[in-house]
Coordinates of C-alpha atoms in Angstrom, one line a residue:
M1 CA 79.0 -137.3 -23.3
L2 CA 80.0 -134.6 -25.2
L3 CA 82.7 -134.7 -28.1
I4 CA 83.4 -132.3 -30.6
H5 CA 86.7 -132.8 -33.0
E6 CA 87.4 -129.0 -33.0
R7 CA 91.0 -128.4 -31.8
D8 CA 90.8 -124.5 -29.6
L9 CA 86.8 -124.6 -29.9
L10 CA 87.0 -123.7 -26.0
P11 CA 83.5 -124.1 -24.8
E12 CA 81.9 -121.6 -22.5
G13 CA 78.5 -121.7 -22.7
I14 CA 76.3 -124.8 -23.1
A15 CA 72.4 -125.6 -23.2
Y16 CA 70.2 -128.6 -24.1
D17 CA 67.1 -128.3 -26.4
P18 CA 65.2 -131.2 -25.7
I19 CA 62.5 -130.6 -28.2
G20 CA 65.0 -131.3 -30.9
E21 CA 67.5 -133.3 -29.0
T22 CA 70.5 -131.2 -29.6
F23 CA 73.1 -129.6 -27.4
Y24 CA 74.1 -125.5 -28.2
V25 CA 78.0 -124.9 -27.3
S26 CA 79.5 -121.7 -27.9
S27 CA 83.4 -120.8 -28.3
I28 CA 84.5 -118.4 -26.7
S29 CA 88.0 -118.6 -28.6
K30 CA 86.2 -118.9 -32.3
H31 CA 83.4 -116.8 -31.8
K32 CA 80.6 -118.9 -33.2
I33 CA 77.8 -121.7 -31.6
V34 CA 77.8 -125.5 -33.1
A35 CA 75.3 -127.7 -32.8
V36 CA 75.3 -131.4 -31.3
R37 CA 72.4 -133.9 -32.1
S38 CA 71.9 -136.7 -29.9
D39 CA 73.8 -139.0 -32.6
G40 CA 76.8 -136.7 -32.1
F41 CA 77.0 -135.4 -34.9
A42 CA 78.2 -131.8 -34.9
K43 CA 77.9 -128.5 -37.7
D44 CA 78.1 -125.3 -37.0
F45 CA 75.1 -123.2 -35.7
K46 CA 76.0 -120.1 -36.1
S47 CA 79.3 -118.9 -37.5
S48 CA 81.9 -115.7 -36.7
G49 CA 80.1 -112.8 -37.6
Q50 CA 76.5 -114.2 -38.7
D51 CA 73.4 -112.3 -38.2
G52 CA 76.1 -110.2 -35.8
L53 CA 77.1 -112.4 -34.4
C54 CA 80.9 -111.8 -31.9
E55 CA 81.1 -113.1 -28.9
T56 CA 78.8 -115.3 -26.8
F57 CA 78.6 -115.8 -22.9
G58 CA 76.2 -118.1 -21.6
L59 CA 73.5 -120.0 -24.0
T60 CA 69.8 -120.7 -23.4
V61 CA 67.1 -122.3 -25.1
D62 CA 63.8 -121.1 -24.8
A63 CA 60.2 -123.4 -25.4
N64 CA 59.9 -123.6 -29.1
G65 CA 63.9 -124.8 -29.2
A66 CA 65.0 -121.2 -30.7
S67 CA 69.0 -120.8 -29.2
Y68 CA 70.0 -117.6 -28.0
G69 CA 73.6 -116.5 -26.2

């Protein structure tokens, strides 16, 4: 179970990186991607507008552990 303590996050996509044991959760309302480690620690992976990020619709993680929206 993932628990992210952030109001109005509205998760849209989720992907798991088995190498880094990290879940990536995209937010359709906050226009960002949150990384959640296996110990439950959550932090912004990409903030709204960072590196041109404006909307997220689904996620995937490649064999090298890179996350894409």
